Structure formats: C-alpha cells, structure tokens
Amino acid sequence: MSESRATSATVNPDSGTASSASSPVAVSTSPGNSPSVRRRLAALLYEALLLFGVVFIAGYLFSTLTQQRNGLTHHNVMAAWIGLVVGLYFVWFWTHGGQTLPMKTWRLRVVTANGAPLSAWRAVGRYLLAWLWFLPPLALHPLLGLRLPQTLAIAGIWFVLWAATGRLGASRQFLHDRLAGTRVIEVAR
C-alpha cells in the first residue's frame, strides 16, 4: 500500500483541496489500498446496528405524525419513508467527508474511482446500487411463493456470493461500487 504524507498541508476530505495545518495527515492514494472483505463486512454489521436507531426514530416520527394505530396501516408509505431517511443518512455522510461513523471507526472512506469525493448524484447511485445486496433474493419470496426458510437460504447464498465480488478484479471492490464508479479505501491513522 502506498501512501503520501502531507506535512506542510493537509487534504480536506470534503473538498479535496489542500490547506495548511499544524499536524501531518496521511492520505492513502493508491488503487491497491482496498480494505479486506472481512473489514468491510464488519463495518457493514456496525452500520446495521447504528441504523437500527435511525430507523427506529424515523418509524416513530412517521407513526406519530400520521397517528398510525396499526403497523399495517400505511405500511408501504412507511417503508418508502424509512428508505428515504436511510438514503439521506448515507448520501449526507458520503458527500460530507466520505465516511459514516462505522466507516470512521474502521478507517474506511468511499471515494470515486479516481479518488475524488463523491457528488450527491454518485452517492445516490451508490445507495440505490447497494440495495442489490438484499432486494433480488427478497423479491423472489412473493414472486415464487417461497416459504421463509427458503427465502432466508437464498438470501444467505446471495449475500455470500455478493461479498465474494469484493475479492474479484484488481480493484477488489464490491460489484455495486464498480457499477457506481466508487471505491472504498483504507484511511491511514
């Protein structure tokens, strides 16, 4: 892994511009600095735990504002609302520094394929493509009339196959990152 050290200037992750600073910051720049699949999946697990709180608050706000008395009332609208809130969460953090809290903890950052910060449109595209981790096997459930154990087995196999895409190719990025023109990189300490 190659990295460059900025001693008289640091790189602002929001704008990608250099500015003077009192402490040196290491910035990873090589395309070979992709984190391991295990590390990215650990960050994904941490992200899921953190998102539980975000989804809980979004669901509570929806239920309160719509005076929802039954979980099945307006459930499609609520699902769309929660998807929007989660999307806004990711797009905001990816466009403002390239890191969510779990990504900071695991020292990961999402950038474009050439190392630049993500634009809002690219972040939205990455968010939508990331749903390919889950939606295809879950869509089979109603389409094929599968039972829950069958659906969970297919989803598990799909998840493992999708995670394996992180080991393919020179960039060692997951398929949704390749399709979105993004990559996850390690951030030096």
Short mmCIF file of C-alpha atoms in Angstrom, two decimals:
data_model
loop_
_atom_site.label_atom_id
_atom_site.label_comp_id
_atom_site.label_asym_id
_atom_site.label_seq_id
_atom_site.Cartn_x
_atom_site.Cartn_y
_atom_site.Cartn_z
CA MET A 1 0.00 0.00 0.00
CA SER A 2 1.44 3.34 -0.93
CA GLU A 3 0.51 6.50 0.80
CA SER A 4 1.67 10.07 0.69
CA ARG A 5 2.29 12.16 3.76
CA ALA A 6 1.33 15.80 3.75
CA THR A 7 3.50 17.69 6.20
CA SER A 8 3.01 21.30 5.26
CA ALA A 9 -0.51 20.81 4.00
CA THR A 10 -3.41 18.50 4.71
CA VAL A 11 -6.11 17.40 2.32
CA ASN A 12 -9.63 18.45 3.19
CA PRO A 13 -11.76 15.30 2.61
CA ASP A 14 -14.87 17.41 1.89
CA SER A 15 -13.41 19.47 -0.93
CA GLY A 16 -10.26 17.58 -1.87
CA THR A 17 -8.23 20.81 -1.59
CA ALA A 18 -5.04 21.26 0.37
CA SER A 19 -4.77 23.65 3.29
CA SER A 20 -2.06 24.38 5.82
CA ALA A 21 -2.23 22.60 9.14
CA SER A 22 -0.10 22.08 12.22
CA SER A 23 -0.15 18.26 12.23
CA PRO A 24 0.69 15.87 9.41
CA VAL A 25 -2.10 13.72 7.97
CA ALA A 26 -1.56 10.57 5.92
CA VAL A 27 -3.73 10.26 2.85
CA SER A 28 -3.97 6.94 1.01
CA THR A 29 -3.87 7.38 -2.73
CA SER A 30 -3.03 4.10 -4.44
CA PRO A 31 -5.69 1.91 -6.05
CA GLY A 32 -4.29 -1.12 -4.21
CA ASN A 33 -5.31 0.06 -0.76
CA SER A 34 -8.69 -1.66 -0.69
CA PRO A 35 -9.61 -2.94 2.77
CA SER A 36 -10.24 -6.64 3.27
CA VAL A 37 -13.70 -8.08 2.71
CA ARG A 38 -13.81 -9.07 6.40
CA ARG A 39 -13.14 -5.49 7.46
CA ARG A 40 -15.80 -4.08 5.13
CA LEU A 41 -18.34 -6.65 6.34
CA ALA A 42 -17.51 -5.78 9.96
CA ALA A 43 -18.17 -2.13 9.16
CA LEU A 44 -21.44 -3.19 7.48
CA LEU A 45 -22.50 -5.02 10.64
CA TYR A 46 -21.68 -1.97 12.77
CA GLU A 47 -23.60 0.17 10.26
CA ALA A 48 -26.64 -2.10 10.65
CA LEU A 49 -26.53 -1.69 14.43
CA LEU A 50 -26.30 2.08 14.14
CA LEU A 51 -29.07 2.19 11.53
CA PHE A 52 -31.40 0.42 13.96
CA GLY A 53 -31.57 3.69 15.92
CA VAL A 54 -32.02 5.80 12.78
CA VAL A 55 -34.83 3.53 11.54
CA PHE A 56 -36.45 3.48 14.99
CA ILE A 57 -36.56 7.28 15.17
CA ALA A 58 -37.82 7.56 11.57
CA GLY A 59 -40.53 4.96 12.26
CA TYR A 60 -41.52 6.67 15.49
CA LEU A 61 -41.81 10.04 13.75
CA PHE A 62 -43.88 8.53 10.94
CA SER A 63 -46.19 6.73 13.37
CA THR A 64 -46.63 9.83 15.50
CA LEU A 65 -47.17 12.27 12.65
CA THR A 66 -49.64 10.01 10.82
CA GLN A 67 -51.25 8.85 14.08
CA GLN A 68 -50.72 5.28 12.97
CA ARG A 69 -52.59 2.89 15.26
CA ASN A 70 -51.75 -0.34 13.46
CA GLY A 71 -48.44 -1.43 11.96
CA LEU A 72 -50.17 -2.48 8.75
CA THR A 73 -51.74 0.94 8.20
CA HIS A 74 -49.80 2.81 5.50
CA HIS A 75 -47.01 0.21 5.69
CA ASN A 76 -45.91 0.85 2.09
CA VAL A 77 -45.67 4.59 2.70
CA MET A 78 -43.76 3.94 5.92
CA ALA A 79 -41.33 1.63 4.10
CA ALA A 80 -40.73 4.34 1.47
CA TRP A 81 -40.23 6.93 4.24
CA ILE A 82 -37.68 4.76 6.04
CA GLY A 83 -35.88 4.05 2.75
CA LEU A 84 -35.71 7.78 2.10
CA VAL A 85 -34.37 8.54 5.59
CA VAL A 86 -31.72 5.82 5.34
CA GLY A 87 -30.80 7.10 1.87
CA LEU A 88 -30.45 10.66 3.15
CA TYR A 89 -28.26 9.38 6.00
CA PHE A 90 -25.84 7.67 3.62
CA VAL A 91 -25.84 10.38 0.96
CA TRP A 92 -25.16 13.08 3.56
CA PHE A 93 -22.20 11.30 5.13
CA TRP A 94 -20.75 10.07 1.83
CA THR A 95 -20.83 13.60 0.38
CA HIS A 96 -19.54 15.24 3.57
CA GLY A 97 -16.23 13.53 4.19
CA GLY A 98 -16.95 10.14 2.62
CA GLN A 99 -17.42 8.36 5.95
CA THR A 100 -20.26 7.30 8.20
CA LEU A 101 -19.50 6.72 11.89
CA PRO A 102 -18.82 2.99 11.39
CA MET A 103 -16.61 3.80 8.41
CA LYS A 104 -14.62 6.22 10.59
CA THR A 105 -14.30 3.56 13.28
CA TRP A 106 -12.97 1.03 10.78
CA ARG A 107 -10.90 3.72 8.97
CA LEU A 108 -12.71 3.37 5.66
CA ARG A 109 -13.72 6.07 3.19
CA VAL A 110 -15.75 5.97 -0.01
CA VAL A 111 -14.38 7.96 -2.95
CA THR A 112 -14.86 7.98 -6.70
CA ALA A 113 -12.83 5.58 -8.83
CA ASN A 114 -10.20 8.31 -9.31
CA GLY A 115 -10.06 9.20 -5.59
CA ALA A 116 -12.23 12.34 -5.57
CA PRO A 117 -15.04 12.98 -3.07
CA LEU A 118 -18.50 11.75 -4.10
CA SER A 119 -21.02 14.07 -5.69
CA ALA A 120 -24.61 13.87 -4.47
CA TRP A 121 -25.73 12.05 -7.63
CA ARG A 122 -22.96 9.48 -7.39
CA ALA A 123 -23.78 8.92 -3.71
CA VAL A 124 -27.47 8.40 -4.58
CA GLY A 125 -26.47 5.96 -7.31
CA ARG A 126 -24.22 4.05 -4.91
CA TYR A 127 -27.01 3.88 -2.32
CA LEU A 128 -29.50 2.52 -4.85
CA LEU A 129 -26.99 0.00 -6.24
CA ALA A 130 -26.13 -1.14 -2.71
CA TRP A 131 -29.68 -2.45 -2.41
CA LEU A 132 -28.61 -5.20 -4.80
CA TRP A 133 -27.15 -6.85 -1.68
CA PHE A 134 -30.68 -7.58 -0.46
CA LEU A 135 -33.50 -6.92 -2.92
CA PRO A 136 -33.07 -9.63 -5.60
CA PRO A 137 -33.42 -12.60 -3.23
CA LEU A 138 -36.16 -10.89 -1.24
CA ALA A 139 -38.09 -10.18 -4.45
CA LEU A 140 -38.17 -13.92 -5.13
CA HIS A 141 -40.22 -14.52 -1.97
CA PRO A 142 -43.55 -13.23 -3.31
CA LEU A 143 -42.78 -13.95 -6.96
CA LEU A 144 -42.13 -17.67 -6.44
CA GLY A 145 -44.32 -18.11 -3.36
CA LEU A 146 -41.36 -19.29 -1.28
CA ARG A 147 -41.54 -20.05 2.41
CA LEU A 148 -39.45 -18.04 4.85
CA PRO A 149 -36.68 -20.66 5.34
CA GLN A 150 -36.25 -20.95 1.57
CA THR A 151 -36.10 -17.18 1.19
CA LEU A 152 -33.56 -16.86 4.01
CA ALA A 153 -31.40 -19.60 2.47
CA ILE A 154 -31.45 -17.90 -0.93
CA ALA A 155 -30.72 -14.53 0.70
CA GLY A 156 -27.78 -16.03 2.61
CA ILE A 157 -26.32 -17.61 -0.52
CA TRP A 158 -26.82 -14.35 -2.44
CA PHE A 159 -25.12 -12.37 0.35
CA VAL A 160 -22.09 -14.69 0.32
CA LEU A 161 -21.86 -14.54 -3.48
CA TRP A 162 -22.16 -10.75 -3.44
CA ALA A 163 -19.48 -10.47 -0.74
CA ALA A 164 -17.24 -12.67 -2.89
CA THR A 165 -17.30 -9.98 -5.60
CA GLY A 166 -15.03 -7.99 -3.26
CA ARG A 167 -12.26 -10.49 -3.97
CA LEU A 168 -12.56 -10.30 -7.75
CA GLY A 169 -10.67 -7.97 -10.05
CA ALA A 170 -7.68 -5.76 -9.48
CA SER A 171 -9.69 -3.11 -7.61
CA ARG A 172 -11.05 -5.65 -5.07
CA GLN A 173 -14.28 -3.67 -4.76
CA PHE A 174 -17.81 -4.97 -4.36
CA LEU A 175 -19.93 -5.07 -7.50
CA HIS A 176 -22.12 -2.12 -6.51
CA ASP A 177 -19.00 0.05 -6.07
CA ARG A 178 -17.72 -0.92 -9.51
CA LEU A 179 -21.11 -0.15 -11.06
CA ALA A 180 -21.35 3.18 -9.22
CA GLY A 181 -17.80 4.22 -10.13
CA THR A 182 -16.78 4.35 -6.48
CA ARG A 183 -14.34 2.53 -4.26
CA VAL A 184 -13.83 2.03 -0.56
CA ILE A 185 -10.31 2.81 0.61
CA GLU A 186 -8.40 2.50 3.85
CA VAL A 187 -7.69 5.73 5.68
CA ALA A 188 -4.29 5.87 7.34
CA ARG A 189 -4.17 6.63 11.05
#
